[in-house]
mmCIF file of C-alpha atoms and ligand atoms in Angstrom:
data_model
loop_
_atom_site.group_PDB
_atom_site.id
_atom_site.type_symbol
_atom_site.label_atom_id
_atom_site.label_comp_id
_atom_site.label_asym_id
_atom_site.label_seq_id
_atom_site.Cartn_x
_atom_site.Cartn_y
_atom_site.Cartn_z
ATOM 1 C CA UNK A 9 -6.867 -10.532 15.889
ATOM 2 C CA UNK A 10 -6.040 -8.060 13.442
ATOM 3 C CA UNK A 11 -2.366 -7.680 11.600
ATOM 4 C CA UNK A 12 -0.970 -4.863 10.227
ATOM 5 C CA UNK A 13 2.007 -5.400 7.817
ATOM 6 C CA UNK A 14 4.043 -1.878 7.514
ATOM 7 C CA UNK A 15 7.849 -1.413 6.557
ATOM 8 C CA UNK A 16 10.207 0.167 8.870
ATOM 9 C CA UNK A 17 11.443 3.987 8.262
ATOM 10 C CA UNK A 18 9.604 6.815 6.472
ATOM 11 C CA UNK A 19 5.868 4.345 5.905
ATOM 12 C CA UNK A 20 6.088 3.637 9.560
ATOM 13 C CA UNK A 21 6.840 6.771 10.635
ATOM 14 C CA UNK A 22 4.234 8.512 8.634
ATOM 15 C CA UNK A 23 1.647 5.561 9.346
ATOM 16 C CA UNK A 24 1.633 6.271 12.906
ATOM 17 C CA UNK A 25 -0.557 9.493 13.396
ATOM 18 C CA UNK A 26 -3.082 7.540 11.192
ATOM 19 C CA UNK A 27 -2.827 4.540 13.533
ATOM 20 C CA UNK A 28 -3.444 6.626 15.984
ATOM 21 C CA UNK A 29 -6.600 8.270 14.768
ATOM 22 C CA UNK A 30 -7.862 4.703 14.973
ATOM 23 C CA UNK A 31 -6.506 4.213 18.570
ATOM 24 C CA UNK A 32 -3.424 2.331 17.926
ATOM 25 C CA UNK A 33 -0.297 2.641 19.432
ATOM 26 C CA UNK A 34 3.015 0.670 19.052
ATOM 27 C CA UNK A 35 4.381 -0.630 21.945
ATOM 28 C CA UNK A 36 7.468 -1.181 20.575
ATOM 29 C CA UNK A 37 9.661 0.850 18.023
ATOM 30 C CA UNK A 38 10.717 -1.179 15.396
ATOM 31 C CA UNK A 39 13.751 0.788 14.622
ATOM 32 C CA UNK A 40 15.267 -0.599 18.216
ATOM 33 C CA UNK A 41 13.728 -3.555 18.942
ATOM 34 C CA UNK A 42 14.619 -6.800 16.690
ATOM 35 C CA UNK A 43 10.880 -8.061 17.005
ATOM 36 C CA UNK A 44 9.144 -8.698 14.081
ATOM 37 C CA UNK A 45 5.575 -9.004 15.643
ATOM 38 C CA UNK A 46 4.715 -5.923 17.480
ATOM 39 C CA UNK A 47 2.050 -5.476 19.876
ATOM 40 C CA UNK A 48 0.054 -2.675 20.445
ATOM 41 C CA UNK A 49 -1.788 -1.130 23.001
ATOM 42 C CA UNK A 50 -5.159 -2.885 21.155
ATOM 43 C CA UNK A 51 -5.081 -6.543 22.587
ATOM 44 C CA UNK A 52 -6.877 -7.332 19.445
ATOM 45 C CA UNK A 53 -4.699 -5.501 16.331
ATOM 46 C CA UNK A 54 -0.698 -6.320 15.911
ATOM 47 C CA UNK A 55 1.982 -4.759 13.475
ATOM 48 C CA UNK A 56 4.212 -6.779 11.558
ATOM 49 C CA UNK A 57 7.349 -5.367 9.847
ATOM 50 C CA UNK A 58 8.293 -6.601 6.659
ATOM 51 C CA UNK A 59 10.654 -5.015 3.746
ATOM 52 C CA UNK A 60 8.362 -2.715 1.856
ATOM 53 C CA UNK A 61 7.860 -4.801 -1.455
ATOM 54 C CA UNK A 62 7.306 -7.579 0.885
ATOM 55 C CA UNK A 63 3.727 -5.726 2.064
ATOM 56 C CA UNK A 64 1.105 -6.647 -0.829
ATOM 57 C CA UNK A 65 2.296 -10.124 -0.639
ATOM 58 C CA UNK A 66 1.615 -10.811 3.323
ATOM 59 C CA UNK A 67 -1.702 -9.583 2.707
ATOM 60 C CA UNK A 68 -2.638 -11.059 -0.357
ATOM 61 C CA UNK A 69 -2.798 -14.464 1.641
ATOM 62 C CA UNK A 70 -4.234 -13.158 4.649
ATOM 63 C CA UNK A 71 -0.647 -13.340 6.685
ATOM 64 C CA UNK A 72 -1.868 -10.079 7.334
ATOM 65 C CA UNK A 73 -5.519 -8.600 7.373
ATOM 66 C CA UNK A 74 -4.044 -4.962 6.441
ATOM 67 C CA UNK A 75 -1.081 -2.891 4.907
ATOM 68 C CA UNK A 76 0.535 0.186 3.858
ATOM 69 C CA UNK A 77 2.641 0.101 0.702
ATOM 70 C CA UNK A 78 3.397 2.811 -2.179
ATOM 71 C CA UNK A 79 1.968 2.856 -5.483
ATOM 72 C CA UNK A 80 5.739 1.769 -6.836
ATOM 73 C CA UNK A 81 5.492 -1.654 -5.338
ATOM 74 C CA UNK A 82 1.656 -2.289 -5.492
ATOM 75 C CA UNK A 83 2.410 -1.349 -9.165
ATOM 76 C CA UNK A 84 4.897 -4.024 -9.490
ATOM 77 C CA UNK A 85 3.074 -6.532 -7.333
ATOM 78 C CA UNK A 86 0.205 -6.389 -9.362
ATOM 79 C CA UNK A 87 -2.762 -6.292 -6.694
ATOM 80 C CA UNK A 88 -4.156 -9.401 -7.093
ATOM 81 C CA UNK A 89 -6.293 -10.313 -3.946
ATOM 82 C CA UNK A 90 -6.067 -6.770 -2.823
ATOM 83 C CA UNK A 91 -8.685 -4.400 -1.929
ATOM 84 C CA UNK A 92 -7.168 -0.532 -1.999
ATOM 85 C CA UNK A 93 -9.981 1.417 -0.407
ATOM 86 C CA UNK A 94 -7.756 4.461 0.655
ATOM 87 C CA UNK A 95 -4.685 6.762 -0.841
ATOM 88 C CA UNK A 96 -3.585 7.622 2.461
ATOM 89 C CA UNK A 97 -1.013 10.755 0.681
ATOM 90 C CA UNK A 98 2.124 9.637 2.893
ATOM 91 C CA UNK A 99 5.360 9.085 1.888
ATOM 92 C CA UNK A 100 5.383 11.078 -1.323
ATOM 93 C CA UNK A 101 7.819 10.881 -4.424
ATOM 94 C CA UNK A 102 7.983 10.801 -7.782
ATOM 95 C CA UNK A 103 9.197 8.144 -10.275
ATOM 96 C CA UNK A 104 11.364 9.455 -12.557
ATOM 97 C CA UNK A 105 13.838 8.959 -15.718
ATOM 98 C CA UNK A 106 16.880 9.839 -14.562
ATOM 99 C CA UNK A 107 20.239 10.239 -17.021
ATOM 100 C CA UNK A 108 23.971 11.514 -16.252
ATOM 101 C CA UNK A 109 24.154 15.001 -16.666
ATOM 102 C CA UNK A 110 26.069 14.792 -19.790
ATOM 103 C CA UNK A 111 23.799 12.707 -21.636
ATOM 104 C CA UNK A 112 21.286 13.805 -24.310
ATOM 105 C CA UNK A 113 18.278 12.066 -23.856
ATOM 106 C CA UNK A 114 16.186 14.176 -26.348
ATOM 107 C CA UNK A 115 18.428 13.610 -28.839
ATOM 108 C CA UNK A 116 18.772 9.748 -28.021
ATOM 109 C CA UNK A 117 15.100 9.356 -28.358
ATOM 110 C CA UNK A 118 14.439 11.190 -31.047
ATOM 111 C CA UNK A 119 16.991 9.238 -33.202
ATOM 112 C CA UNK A 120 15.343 6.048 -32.090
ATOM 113 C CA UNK A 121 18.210 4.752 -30.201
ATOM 114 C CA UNK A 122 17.618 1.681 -28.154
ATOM 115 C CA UNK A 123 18.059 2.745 -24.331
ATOM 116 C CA UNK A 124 19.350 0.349 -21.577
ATOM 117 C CA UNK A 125 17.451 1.220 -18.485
ATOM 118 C CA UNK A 126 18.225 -0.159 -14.941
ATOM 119 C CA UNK A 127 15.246 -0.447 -12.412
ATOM 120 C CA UNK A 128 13.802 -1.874 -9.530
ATOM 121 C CA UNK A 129 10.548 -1.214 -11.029
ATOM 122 C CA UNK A 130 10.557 -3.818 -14.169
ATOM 123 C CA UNK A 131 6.424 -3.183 -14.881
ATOM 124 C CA UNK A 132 6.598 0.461 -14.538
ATOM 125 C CA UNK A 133 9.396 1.254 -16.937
ATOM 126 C CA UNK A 134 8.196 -1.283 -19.599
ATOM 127 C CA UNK A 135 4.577 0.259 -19.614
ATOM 128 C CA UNK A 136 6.123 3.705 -19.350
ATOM 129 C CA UNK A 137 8.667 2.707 -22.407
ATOM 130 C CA UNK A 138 5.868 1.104 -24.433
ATOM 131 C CA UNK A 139 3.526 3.949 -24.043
ATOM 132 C CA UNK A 140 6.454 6.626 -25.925
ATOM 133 C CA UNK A 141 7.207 3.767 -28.442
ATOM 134 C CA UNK A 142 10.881 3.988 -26.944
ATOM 135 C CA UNK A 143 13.142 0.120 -27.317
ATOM 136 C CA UNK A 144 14.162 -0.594 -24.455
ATOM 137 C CA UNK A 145 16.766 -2.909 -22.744
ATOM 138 C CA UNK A 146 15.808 -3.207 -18.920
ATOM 139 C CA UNK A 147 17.988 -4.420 -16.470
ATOM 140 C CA UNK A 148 16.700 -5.679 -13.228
ATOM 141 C CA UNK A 149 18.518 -4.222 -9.920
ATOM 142 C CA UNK A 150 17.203 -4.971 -6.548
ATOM 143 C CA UNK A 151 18.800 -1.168 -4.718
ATOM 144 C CA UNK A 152 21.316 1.884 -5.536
ATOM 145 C CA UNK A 153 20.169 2.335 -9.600
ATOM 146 C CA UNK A 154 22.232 5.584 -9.373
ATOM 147 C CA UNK A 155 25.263 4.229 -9.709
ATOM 148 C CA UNK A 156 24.087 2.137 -13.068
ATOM 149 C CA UNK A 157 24.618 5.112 -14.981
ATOM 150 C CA UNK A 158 27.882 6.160 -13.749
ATOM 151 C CA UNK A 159 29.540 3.362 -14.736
ATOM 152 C CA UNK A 160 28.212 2.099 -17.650
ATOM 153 C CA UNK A 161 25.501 -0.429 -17.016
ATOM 154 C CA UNK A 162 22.855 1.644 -18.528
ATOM 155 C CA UNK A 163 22.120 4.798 -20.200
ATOM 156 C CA UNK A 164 19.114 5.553 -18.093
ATOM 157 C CA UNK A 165 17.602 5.133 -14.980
ATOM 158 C CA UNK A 166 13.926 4.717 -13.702
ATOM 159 C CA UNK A 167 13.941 5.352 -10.187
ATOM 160 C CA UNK A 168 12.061 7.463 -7.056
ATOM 161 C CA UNK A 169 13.059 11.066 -6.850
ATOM 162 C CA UNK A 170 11.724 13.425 -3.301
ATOM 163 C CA UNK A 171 14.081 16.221 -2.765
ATOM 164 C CA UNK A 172 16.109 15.241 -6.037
ATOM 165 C CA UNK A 173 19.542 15.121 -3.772
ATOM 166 C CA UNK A 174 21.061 11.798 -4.563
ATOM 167 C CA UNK A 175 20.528 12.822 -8.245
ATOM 168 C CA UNK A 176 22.302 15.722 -7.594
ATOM 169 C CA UNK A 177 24.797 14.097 -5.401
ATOM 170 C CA UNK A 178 25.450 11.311 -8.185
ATOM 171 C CA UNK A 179 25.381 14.351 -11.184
ATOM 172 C CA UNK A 180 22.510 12.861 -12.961
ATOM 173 C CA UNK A 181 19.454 14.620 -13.595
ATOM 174 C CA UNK A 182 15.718 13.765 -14.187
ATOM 175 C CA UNK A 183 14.631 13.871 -17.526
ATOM 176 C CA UNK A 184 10.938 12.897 -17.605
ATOM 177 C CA UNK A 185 8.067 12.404 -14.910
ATOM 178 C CA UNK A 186 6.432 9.155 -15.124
ATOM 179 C CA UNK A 187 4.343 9.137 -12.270
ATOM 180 C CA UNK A 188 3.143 10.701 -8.875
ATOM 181 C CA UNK A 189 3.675 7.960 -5.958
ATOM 182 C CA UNK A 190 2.032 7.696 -2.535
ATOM 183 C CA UNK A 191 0.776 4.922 -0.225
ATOM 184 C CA UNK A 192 -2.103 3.235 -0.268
ATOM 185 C CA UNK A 193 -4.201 1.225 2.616
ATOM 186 C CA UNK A 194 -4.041 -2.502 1.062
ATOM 187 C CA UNK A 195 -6.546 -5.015 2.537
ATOM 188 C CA UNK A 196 -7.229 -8.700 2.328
ATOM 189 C CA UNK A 197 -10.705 -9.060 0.369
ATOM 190 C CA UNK A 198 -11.419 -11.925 2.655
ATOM 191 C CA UNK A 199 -10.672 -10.733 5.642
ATOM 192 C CA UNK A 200 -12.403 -7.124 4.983
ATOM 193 C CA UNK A 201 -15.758 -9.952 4.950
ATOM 194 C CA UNK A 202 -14.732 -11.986 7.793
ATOM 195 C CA UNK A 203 -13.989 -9.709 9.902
ATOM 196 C CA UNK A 204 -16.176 -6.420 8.564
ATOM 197 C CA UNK A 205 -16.894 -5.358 12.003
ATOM 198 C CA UNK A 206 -13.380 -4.476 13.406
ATOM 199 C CA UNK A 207 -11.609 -3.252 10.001
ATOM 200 C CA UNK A 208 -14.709 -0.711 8.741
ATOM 201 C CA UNK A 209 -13.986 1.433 11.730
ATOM 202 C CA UNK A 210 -10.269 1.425 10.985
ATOM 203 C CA UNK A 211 -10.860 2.338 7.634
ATOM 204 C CA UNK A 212 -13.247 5.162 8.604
ATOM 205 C CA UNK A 213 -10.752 6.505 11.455
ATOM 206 C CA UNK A 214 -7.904 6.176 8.768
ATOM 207 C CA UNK A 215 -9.839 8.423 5.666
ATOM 208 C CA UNK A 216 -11.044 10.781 8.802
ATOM 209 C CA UNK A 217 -7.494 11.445 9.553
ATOM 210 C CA UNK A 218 -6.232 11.732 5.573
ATOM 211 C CA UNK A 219 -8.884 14.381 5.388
ATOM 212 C CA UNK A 220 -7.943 16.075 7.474
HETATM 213 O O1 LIG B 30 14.879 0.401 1.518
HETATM 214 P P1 LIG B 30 14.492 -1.009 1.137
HETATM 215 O O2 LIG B 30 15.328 -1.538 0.025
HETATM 216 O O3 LIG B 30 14.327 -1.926 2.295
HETATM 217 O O4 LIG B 30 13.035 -0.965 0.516
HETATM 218 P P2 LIG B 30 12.326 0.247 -0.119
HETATM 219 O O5 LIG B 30 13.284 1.231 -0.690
HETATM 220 O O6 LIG B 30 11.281 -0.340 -1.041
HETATM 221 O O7 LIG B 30 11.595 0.827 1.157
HETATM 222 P P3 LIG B 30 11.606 2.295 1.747
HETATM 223 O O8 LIG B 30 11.138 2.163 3.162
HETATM 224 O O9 LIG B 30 12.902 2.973 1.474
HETATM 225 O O10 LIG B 30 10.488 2.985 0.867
HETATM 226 C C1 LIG B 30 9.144 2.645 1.069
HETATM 227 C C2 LIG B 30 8.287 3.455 0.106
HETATM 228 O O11 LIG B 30 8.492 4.854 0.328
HETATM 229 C C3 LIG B 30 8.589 3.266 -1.368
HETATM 230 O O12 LIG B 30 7.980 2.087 -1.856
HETATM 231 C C4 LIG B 30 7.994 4.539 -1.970
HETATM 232 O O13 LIG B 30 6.626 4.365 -2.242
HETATM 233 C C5 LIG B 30 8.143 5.573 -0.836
HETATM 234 N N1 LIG B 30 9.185 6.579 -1.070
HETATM 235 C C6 LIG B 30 8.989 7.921 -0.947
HETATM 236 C C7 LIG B 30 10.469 6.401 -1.404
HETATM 237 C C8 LIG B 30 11.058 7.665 -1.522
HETATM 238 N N2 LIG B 30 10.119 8.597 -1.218
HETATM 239 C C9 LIG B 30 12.454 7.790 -1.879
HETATM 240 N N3 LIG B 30 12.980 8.903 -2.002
HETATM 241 N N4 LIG B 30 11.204 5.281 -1.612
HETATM 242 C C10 LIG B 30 12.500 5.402 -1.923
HETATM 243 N N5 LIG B 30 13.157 6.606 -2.081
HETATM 244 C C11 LIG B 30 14.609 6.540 -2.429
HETATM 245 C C12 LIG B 30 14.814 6.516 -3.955
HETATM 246 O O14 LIG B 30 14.736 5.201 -4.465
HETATM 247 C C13 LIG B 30 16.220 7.101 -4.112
HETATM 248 O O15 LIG B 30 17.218 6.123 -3.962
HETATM 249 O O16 LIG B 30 15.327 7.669 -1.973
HETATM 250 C C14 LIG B 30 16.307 8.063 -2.942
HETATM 251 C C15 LIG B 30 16.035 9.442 -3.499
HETATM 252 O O17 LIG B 30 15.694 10.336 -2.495
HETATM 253 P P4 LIG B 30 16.027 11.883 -2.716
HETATM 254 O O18 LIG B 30 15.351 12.555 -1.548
HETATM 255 O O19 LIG B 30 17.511 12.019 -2.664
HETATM 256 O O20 LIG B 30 15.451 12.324 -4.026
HETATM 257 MG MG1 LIG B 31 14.744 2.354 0.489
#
């Protein structure tokens, strides 16, 4: 049995023509159903759905044998026990320093002001932070890190940005790029041994279909 570990919304939705390339199909859509173990039309390969950070940890221990999860969390996860053969160029964004509109940024750094920041994405912004020689307060949020700005719970934000409209939406703007993010193919190191003969062809089928 093989077990795919993918997160509901835009990584399963973009996941599927690539899944499909290898022959897979859902038999169940896991934006209706309230299973967590889907089967597939493959006796032998089954989907579980797990929150998106919640990816590189299934297959790290081998609760799953493969996974799809974006350069933000495999970032923060650290990859340990991971193999990350493919970029598979779905589910796009960029992460981003974001400030209110009326807020100088420039200026703030130049003076060498220290900067609370509110993130998900802890390991990111320190690096990132580090890097400029910028101090730093980070606050940890778990969702919503537009709002932190807005009412006073940090100067700065380091979040995802795609079309830019909750920025907009929220009147803060981006200030500085600090990476490109996509999703990556994540598989067990063990289990691409163990079980070499049914996950190679997946993996070839999957970079056929990124290509083209
Ligand atoms: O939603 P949940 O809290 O369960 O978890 P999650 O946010 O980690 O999962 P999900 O499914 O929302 O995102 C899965 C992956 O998609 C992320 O890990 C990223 O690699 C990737 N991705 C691509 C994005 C976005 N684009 C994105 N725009 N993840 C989140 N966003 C959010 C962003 O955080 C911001 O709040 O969308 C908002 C901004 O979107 P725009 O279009 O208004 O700029
Ligand atoms: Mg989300």
């Amino acid at each position: 049995m093989i077990t795919i570990a993918l997160s509901k919304g835009r990584i399963f939705e973009e996941t599927l023509p690539l899944l499909a390339a290898a022959g897979i199909t859902p038999l169940e859509d896991p934006e209706t159903s309230r299973k967590l173990i889907l089967p597939t039309n493959r006796a032998d390969v089954r989907l579980i759905i797990v929150r998106a950070s919640d990816v590189p940890t299934y297959v790290q221990y081998g609760a799953a044998d493969l996974g799809v999860a974006g350069k933000d969390v495999l970032n923060e996860h650290g990859g340990l026990g991971l193999y990350q053969p493919l970029d598979l160029n779905i589910a796009r964004c960029r992460m981003m320093v974001a400030v209110r509109n009326d807020f100088d940024y420039e200026s703030a750094v130049r003076q060498g002001a220290r900067l609370r920041v509110a993130t998900k994405y802890v390991q990111a912004a320190r690096d990132h932070f580090a890097a400029k020689g910028v101090h730093v307060d980070l606050i940890k949020l778990y969702g919503s890190m537009e709002l932190a700005p807005l009412v006073g719970l940090s100067d700065a934000i380091v979040d995802l940005v795609s079309s830019g409209n909750t920025l907009k939406a929220n009147h803060l703007k981006a200030v500085e790029e600090i990476t490109t993010i996509s999703s990556r193919l994540v598989v067990n190191q063990a289990a691409l041994k163990l079980k070499h003969g049914t996950i190679q062809p997946m993996l070839d089928a999957f970079a056929g279909a990124v290509k083209s």
